[in-house]
PDB file of C-alpha atoms in Angstrom:
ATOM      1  CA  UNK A 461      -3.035 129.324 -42.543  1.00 87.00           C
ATOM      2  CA  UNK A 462      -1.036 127.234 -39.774  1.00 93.00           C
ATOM      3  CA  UNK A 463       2.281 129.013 -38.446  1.00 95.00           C
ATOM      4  CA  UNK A 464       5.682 127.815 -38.055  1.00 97.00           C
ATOM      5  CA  UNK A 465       7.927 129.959 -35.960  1.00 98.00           C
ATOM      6  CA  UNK A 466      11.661 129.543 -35.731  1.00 98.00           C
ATOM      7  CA  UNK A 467      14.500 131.760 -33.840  1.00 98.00           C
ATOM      8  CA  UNK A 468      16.160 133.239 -36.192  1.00 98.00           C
ATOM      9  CA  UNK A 469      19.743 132.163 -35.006  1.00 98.00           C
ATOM     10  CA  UNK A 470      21.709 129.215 -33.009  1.00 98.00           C
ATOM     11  CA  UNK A 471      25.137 129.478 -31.832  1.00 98.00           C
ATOM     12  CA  UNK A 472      27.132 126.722 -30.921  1.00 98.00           C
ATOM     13  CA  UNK A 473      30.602 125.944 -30.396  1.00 98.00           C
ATOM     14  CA  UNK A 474      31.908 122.633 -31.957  1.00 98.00           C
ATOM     15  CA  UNK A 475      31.260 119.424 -30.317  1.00 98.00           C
ATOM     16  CA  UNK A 476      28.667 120.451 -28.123  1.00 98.00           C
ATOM     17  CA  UNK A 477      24.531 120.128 -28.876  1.00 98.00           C
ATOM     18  CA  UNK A 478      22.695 122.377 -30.904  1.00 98.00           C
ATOM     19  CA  UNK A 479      19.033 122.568 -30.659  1.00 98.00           C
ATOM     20  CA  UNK A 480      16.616 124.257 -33.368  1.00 98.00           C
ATOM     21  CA  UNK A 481      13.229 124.368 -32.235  1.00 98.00           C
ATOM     22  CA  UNK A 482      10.395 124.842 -34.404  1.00 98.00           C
ATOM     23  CA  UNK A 483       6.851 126.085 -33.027  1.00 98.00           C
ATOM     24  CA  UNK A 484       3.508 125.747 -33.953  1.00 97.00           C
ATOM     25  CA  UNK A 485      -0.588 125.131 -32.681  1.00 96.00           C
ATOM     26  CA  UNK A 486      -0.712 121.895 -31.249  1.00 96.00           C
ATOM     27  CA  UNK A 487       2.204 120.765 -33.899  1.00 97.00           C
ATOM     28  CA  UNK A 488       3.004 117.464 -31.818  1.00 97.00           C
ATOM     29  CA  UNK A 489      -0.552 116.086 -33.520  1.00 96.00           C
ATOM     30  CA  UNK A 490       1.433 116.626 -36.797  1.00 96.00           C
ATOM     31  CA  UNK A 491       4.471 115.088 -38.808  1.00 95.00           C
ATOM     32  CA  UNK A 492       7.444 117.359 -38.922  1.00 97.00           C
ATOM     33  CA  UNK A 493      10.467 117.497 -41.742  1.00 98.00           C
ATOM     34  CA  UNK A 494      13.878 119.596 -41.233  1.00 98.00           C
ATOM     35  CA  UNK A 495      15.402 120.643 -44.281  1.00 98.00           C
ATOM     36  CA  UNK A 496      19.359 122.017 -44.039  1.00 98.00           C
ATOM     37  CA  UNK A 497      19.997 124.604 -46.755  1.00 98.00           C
ATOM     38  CA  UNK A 498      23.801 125.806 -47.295  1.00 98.00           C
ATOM     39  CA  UNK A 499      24.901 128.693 -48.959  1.00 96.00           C
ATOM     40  CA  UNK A 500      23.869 128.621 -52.324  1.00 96.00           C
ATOM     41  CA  UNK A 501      22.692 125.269 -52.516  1.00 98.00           C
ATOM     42  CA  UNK A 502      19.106 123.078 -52.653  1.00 98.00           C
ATOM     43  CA  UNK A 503      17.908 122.149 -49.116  1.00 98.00           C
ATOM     44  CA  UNK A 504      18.318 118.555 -48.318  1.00 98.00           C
ATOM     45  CA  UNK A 505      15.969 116.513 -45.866  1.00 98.00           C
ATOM     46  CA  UNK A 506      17.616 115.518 -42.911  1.00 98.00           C
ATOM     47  CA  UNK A 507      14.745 114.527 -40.575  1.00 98.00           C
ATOM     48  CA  UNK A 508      11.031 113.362 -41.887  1.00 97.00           C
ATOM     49  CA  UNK A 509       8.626 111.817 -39.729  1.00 97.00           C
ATOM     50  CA  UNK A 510       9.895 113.626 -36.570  1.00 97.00           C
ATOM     51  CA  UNK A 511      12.909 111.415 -35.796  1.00 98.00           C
ATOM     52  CA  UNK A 512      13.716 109.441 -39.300  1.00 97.00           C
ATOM     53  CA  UNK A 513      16.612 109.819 -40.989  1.00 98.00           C
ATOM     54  CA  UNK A 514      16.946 109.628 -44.699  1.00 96.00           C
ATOM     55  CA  UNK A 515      20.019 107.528 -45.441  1.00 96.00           C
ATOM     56  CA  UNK A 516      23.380 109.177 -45.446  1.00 96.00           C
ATOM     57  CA  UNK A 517      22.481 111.693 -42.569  1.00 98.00           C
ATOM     58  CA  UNK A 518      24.171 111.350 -39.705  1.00 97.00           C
ATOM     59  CA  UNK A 519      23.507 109.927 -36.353  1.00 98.00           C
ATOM     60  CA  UNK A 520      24.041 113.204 -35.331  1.00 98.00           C
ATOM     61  CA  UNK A 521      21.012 114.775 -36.439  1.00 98.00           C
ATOM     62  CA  UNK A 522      17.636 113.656 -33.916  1.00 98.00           C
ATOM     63  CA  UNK A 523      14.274 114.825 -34.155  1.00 98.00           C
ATOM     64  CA  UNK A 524      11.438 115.263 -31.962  1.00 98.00           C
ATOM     65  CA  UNK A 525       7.522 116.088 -31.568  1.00 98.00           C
ATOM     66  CA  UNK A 526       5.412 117.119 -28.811  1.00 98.00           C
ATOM     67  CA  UNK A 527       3.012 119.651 -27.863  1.00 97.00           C
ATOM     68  CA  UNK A 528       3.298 123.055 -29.335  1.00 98.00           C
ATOM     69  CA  UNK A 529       7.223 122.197 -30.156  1.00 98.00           C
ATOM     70  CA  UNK A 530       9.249 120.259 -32.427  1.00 98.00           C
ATOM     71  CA  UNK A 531      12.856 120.158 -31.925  1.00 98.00           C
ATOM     72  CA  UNK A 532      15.875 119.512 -34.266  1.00 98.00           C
ATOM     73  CA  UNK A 533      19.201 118.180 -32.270  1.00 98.00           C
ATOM     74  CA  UNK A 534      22.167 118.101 -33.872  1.00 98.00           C
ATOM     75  CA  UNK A 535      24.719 116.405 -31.360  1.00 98.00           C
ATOM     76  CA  UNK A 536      28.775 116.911 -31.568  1.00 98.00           C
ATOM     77  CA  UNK A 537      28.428 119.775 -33.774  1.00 98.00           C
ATOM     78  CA  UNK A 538      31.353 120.123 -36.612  1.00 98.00           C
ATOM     79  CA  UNK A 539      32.055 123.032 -38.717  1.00 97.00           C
ATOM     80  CA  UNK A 540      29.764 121.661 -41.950  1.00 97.00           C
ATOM     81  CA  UNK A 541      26.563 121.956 -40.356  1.00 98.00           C
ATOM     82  CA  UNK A 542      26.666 125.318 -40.326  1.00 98.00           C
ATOM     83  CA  UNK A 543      23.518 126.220 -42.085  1.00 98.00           C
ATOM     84  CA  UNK A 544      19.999 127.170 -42.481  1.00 98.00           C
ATOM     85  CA  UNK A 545      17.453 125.112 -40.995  1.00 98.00           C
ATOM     86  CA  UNK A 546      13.475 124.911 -42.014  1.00 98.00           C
ATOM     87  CA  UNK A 547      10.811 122.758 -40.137  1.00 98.00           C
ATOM     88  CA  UNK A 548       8.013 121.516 -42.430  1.00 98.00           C
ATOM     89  CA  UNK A 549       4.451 120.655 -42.264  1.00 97.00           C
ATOM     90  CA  UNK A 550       2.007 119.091 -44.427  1.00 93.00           C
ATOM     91  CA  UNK A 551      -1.544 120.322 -42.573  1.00 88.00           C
ATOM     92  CA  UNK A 552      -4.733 118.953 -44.535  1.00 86.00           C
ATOM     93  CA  UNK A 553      -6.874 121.844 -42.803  1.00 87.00           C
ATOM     94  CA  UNK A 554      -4.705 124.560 -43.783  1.00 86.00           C
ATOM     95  CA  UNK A 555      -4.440 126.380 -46.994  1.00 85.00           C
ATOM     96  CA  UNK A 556      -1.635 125.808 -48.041  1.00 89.00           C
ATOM     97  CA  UNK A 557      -1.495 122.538 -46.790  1.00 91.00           C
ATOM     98  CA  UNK A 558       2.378 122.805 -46.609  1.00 95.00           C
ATOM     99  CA  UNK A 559       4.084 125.350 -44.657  1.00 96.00           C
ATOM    100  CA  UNK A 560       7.204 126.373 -43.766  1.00 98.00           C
ATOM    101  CA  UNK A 561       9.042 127.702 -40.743  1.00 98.00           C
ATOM    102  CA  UNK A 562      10.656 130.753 -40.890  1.00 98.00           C
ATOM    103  CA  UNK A 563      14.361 129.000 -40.996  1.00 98.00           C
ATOM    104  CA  UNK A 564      17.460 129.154 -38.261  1.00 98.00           C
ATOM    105  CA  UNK A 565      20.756 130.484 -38.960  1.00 98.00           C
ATOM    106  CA  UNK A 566      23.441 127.830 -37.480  1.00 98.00           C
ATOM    107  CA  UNK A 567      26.525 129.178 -36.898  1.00 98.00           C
ATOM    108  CA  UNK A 568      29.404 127.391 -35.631  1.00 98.00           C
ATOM    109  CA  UNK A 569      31.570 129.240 -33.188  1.00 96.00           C
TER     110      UNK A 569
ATOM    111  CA  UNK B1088      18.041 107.858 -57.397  1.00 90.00           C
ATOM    112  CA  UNK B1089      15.824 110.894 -58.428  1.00 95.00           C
ATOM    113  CA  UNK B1090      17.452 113.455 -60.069  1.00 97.00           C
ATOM    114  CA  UNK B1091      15.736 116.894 -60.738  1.00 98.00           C
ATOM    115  CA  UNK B1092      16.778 119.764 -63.037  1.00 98.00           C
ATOM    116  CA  UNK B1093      15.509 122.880 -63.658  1.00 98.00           C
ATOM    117  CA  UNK B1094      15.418 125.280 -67.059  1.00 98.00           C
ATOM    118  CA  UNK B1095      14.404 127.971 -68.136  1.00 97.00           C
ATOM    119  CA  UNK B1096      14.600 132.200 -68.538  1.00 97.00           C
ATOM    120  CA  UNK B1097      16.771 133.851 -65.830  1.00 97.00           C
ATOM    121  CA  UNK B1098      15.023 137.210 -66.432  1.00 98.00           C
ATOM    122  CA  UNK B1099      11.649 137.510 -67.100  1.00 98.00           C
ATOM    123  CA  UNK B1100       9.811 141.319 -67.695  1.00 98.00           C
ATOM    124  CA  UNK B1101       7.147 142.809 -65.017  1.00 98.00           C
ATOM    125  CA  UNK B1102       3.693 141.434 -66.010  1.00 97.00           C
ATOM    126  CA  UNK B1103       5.171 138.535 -68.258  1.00 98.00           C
ATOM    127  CA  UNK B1104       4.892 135.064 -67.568  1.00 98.00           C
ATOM    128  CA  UNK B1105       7.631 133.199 -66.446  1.00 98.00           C
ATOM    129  CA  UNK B1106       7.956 129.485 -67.129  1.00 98.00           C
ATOM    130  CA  UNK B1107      10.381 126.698 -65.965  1.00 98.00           C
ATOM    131  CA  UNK B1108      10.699 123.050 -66.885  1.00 98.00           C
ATOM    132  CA  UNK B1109      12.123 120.364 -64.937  1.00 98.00           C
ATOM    133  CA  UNK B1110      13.577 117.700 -65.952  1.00 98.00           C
ATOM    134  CA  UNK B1111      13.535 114.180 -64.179  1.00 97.00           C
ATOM    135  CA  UNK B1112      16.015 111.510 -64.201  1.00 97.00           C
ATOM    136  CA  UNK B1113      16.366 108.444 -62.171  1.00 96.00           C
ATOM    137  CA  UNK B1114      12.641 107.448 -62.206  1.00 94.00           C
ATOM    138  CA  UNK B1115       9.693 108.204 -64.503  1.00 93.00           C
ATOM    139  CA  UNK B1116       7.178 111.203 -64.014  1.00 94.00           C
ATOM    140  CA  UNK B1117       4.507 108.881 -64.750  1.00 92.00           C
ATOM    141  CA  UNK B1118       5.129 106.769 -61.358  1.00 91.00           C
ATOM    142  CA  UNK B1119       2.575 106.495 -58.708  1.00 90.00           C
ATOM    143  CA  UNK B1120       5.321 106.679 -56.037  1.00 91.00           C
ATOM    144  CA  UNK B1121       6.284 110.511 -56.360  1.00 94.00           C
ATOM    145  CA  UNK B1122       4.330 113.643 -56.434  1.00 95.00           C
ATOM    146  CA  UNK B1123       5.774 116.828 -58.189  1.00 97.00           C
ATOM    147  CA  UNK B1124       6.509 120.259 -56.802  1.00 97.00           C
ATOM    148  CA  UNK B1125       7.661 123.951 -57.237  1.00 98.00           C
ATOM    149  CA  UNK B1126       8.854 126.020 -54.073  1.00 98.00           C
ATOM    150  CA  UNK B1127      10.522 128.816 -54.333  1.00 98.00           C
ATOM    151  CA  UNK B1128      12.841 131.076 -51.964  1.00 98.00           C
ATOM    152  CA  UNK B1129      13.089 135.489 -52.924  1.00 98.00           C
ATOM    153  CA  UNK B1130      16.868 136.495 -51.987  1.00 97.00           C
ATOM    154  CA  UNK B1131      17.842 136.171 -48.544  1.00 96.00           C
ATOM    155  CA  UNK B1132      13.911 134.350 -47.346  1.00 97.00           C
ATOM    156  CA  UNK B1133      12.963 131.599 -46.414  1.00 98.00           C
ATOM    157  CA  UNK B1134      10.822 128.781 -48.794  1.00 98.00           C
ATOM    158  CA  UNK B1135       7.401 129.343 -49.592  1.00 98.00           C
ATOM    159  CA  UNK B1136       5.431 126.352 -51.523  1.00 97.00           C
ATOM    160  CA  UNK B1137       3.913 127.131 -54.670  1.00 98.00           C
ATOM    161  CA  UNK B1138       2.003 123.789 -55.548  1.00 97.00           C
ATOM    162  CA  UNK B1139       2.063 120.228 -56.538  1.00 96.00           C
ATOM    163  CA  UNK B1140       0.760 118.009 -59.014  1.00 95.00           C
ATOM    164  CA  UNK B1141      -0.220 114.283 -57.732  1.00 92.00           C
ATOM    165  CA  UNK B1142      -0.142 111.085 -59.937  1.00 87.00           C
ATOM    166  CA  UNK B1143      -4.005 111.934 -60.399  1.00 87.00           C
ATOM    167  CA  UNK B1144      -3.358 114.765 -61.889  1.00 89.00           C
ATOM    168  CA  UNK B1145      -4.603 116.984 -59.382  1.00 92.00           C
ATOM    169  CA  UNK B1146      -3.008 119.770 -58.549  1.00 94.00           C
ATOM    170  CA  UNK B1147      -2.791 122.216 -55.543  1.00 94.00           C
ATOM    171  CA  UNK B1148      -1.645 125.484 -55.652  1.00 96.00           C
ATOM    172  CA  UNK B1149      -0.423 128.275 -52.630  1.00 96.00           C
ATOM    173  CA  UNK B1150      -3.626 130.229 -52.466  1.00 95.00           C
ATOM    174  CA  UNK B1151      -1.154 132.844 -52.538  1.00 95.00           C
ATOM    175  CA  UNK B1152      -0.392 132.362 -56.153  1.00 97.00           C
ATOM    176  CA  UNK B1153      -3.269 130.512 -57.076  1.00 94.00           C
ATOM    177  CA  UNK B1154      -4.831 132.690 -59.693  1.00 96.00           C
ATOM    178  CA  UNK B1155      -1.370 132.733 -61.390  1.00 98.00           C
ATOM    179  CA  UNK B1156      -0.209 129.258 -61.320  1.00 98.00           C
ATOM    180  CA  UNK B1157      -0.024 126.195 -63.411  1.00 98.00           C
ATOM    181  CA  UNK B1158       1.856 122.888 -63.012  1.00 98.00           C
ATOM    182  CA  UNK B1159       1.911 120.646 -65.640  1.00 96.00           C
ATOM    183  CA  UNK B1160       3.046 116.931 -65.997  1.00 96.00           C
ATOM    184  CA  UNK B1161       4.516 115.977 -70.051  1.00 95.00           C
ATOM    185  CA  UNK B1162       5.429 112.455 -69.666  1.00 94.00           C
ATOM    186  CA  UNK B1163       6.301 112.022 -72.976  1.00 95.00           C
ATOM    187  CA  UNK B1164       9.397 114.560 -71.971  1.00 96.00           C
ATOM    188  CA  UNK B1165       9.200 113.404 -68.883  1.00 96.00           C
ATOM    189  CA  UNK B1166       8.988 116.725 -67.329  1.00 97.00           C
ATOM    190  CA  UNK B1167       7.014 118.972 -65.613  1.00 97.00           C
ATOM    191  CA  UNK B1168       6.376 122.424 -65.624  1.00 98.00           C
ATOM    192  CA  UNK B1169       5.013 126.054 -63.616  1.00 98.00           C
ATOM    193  CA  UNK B1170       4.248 128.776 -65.233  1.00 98.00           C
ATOM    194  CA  UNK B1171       3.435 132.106 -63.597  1.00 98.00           C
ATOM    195  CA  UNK B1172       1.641 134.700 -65.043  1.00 98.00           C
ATOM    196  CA  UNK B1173       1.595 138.451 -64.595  1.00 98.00           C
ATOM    197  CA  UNK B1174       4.665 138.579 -62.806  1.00 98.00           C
ATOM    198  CA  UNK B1175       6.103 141.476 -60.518  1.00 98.00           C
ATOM    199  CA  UNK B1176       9.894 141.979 -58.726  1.00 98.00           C
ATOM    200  CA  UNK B1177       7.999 140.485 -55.884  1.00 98.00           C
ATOM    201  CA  UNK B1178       8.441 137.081 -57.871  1.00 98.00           C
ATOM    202  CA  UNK B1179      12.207 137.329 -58.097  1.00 98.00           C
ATOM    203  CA  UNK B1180      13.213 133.939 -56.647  1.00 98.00           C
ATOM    204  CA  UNK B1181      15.279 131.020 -56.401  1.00 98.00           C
ATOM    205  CA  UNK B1182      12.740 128.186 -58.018  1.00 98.00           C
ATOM    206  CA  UNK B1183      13.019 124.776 -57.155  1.00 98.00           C
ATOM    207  CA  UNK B1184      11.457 122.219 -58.301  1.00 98.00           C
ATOM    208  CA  UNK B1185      11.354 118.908 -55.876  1.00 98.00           C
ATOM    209  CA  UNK B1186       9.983 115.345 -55.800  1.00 97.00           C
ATOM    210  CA  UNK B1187       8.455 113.812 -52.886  1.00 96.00           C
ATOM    211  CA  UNK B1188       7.368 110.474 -51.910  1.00 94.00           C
ATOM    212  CA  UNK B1189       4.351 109.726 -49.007  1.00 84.00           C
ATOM    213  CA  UNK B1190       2.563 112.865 -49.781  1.00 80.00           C
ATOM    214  CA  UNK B1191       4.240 115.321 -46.806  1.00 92.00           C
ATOM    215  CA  UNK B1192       7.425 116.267 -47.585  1.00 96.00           C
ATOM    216  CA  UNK B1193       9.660 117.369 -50.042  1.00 97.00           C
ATOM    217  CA  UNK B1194      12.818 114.098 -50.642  1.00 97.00           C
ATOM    218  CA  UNK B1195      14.360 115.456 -53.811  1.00 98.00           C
ATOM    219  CA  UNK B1196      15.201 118.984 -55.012  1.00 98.00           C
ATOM    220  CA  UNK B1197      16.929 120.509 -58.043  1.00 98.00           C
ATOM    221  CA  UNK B1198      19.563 122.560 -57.543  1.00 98.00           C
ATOM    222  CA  UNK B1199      17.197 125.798 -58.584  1.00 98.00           C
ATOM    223  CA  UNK B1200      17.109 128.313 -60.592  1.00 98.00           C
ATOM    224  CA  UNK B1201      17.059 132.033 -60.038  1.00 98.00           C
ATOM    225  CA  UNK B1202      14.606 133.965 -61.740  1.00 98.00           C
ATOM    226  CA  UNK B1203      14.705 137.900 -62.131  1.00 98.00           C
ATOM    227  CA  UNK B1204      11.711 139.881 -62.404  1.00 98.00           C
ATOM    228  CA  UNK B1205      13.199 143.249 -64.644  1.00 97.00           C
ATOM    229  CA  UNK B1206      12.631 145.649 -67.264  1.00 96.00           C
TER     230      UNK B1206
END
């Protein structure tokens, strides 16, 4: 089955740029979704397609794709995106065909 | 916009199965433009996929699970449901069930359920 691997934790101190990345065989030939879970609640899509946004996510959050490394930005960090973050795949030659990164802890200094 | 909830038993007993229903609202099960899911997330871990059902009907299942597992569509409820089967604490989880739309990712997600595994 394919492999996602995250680090396990980002710090960053508000306003500055955190990046998540999210690693994987040759992932940049694949489409990659970011997910951000608080506490207790359902995650919520905040990147699909590499770099879209669903609406009502801020500018803030960027996405890219390319080679063995997709990478979640999340520019002038604030306090609420503190969080856990999961890359996603959907791989037709793996079983399963979706996958999951292990997930990053955000924390906001 | 989509709205998904889940129901069901909060504790289910080692070897039972456990079964969950969500409920859609927003949109109809029976629309070509979503496909159906159930992913779950054991305490403190990350999300693991458990399967999918399609408009087809088909259905895909973690090979993980995939001797245990059944999604069903009832659009006369419009619902759909998992059931597990033989069940261990190793199935204690947070269970969400989730909507997507394209066929790669996950759009919509109930707020979840947890289910314990217990005597």
């Amino acid at each position: 089955s394919y492999v996602l691997t995250q680090p396990p934790s980002v710090s960053v101190a508000p306003g500055k740029t955190a990046r998540i990345t999210c690693g994987g065989n040759n992932i940049g030939s694949k489409s990659v979704h970011w997910y951000q879970q608080k506490p207790g609640q359902a995650p919520v899509l905040v990147i699909y397609y590499d770099s879209d946004r669903p609406s009502g996510i801020p500018e803030r959050f960027s996405g890219s794709n390319s080679g063995n490394t997709a990478t979640l930005t999340i520019s002038r960090v604030e306090a609420g995106d503190e969080a856990d973050y999961y890359c996603q795949v959907w791989d037709s030659s793996s079983d399963p065909p979706y996958v999951f990164g292990t997930g990053t802890k955000v924390t906001v200094l | 916009q989509l709205q998904l909830q889940e129901s069901g038993p909060g504790l289910v007993k080692p070897s039972e199965t456990l079964s969950l229903t969500c409920t859609v609202s927003g949109g109809s099960i029976s629309s070509s433009s979503y496909y159906w899911g159930w992913i779950r997330q054991p305490p403190g871990k990350g999300l693991e996929w458990i399967g999918s059902i399609y408009y087809s009907g088909s259905t895909y299942y973690n090979p993980s699970l995939k001797s245990r597992v059944t999604i069903s569509v009832d659009t006369s409820k419009n619902q759909f449901s998992l059931k597990l089967s033989s069940v261990t604490a190793a199935d204690t989880a947070v269970y969400y069930c989730v909507a997507g739309v394209g066929g790669e990712k996950f759009d919509y997600w109930g707020q979840g359920t947890l289910v314990t595994v217990s005597s």
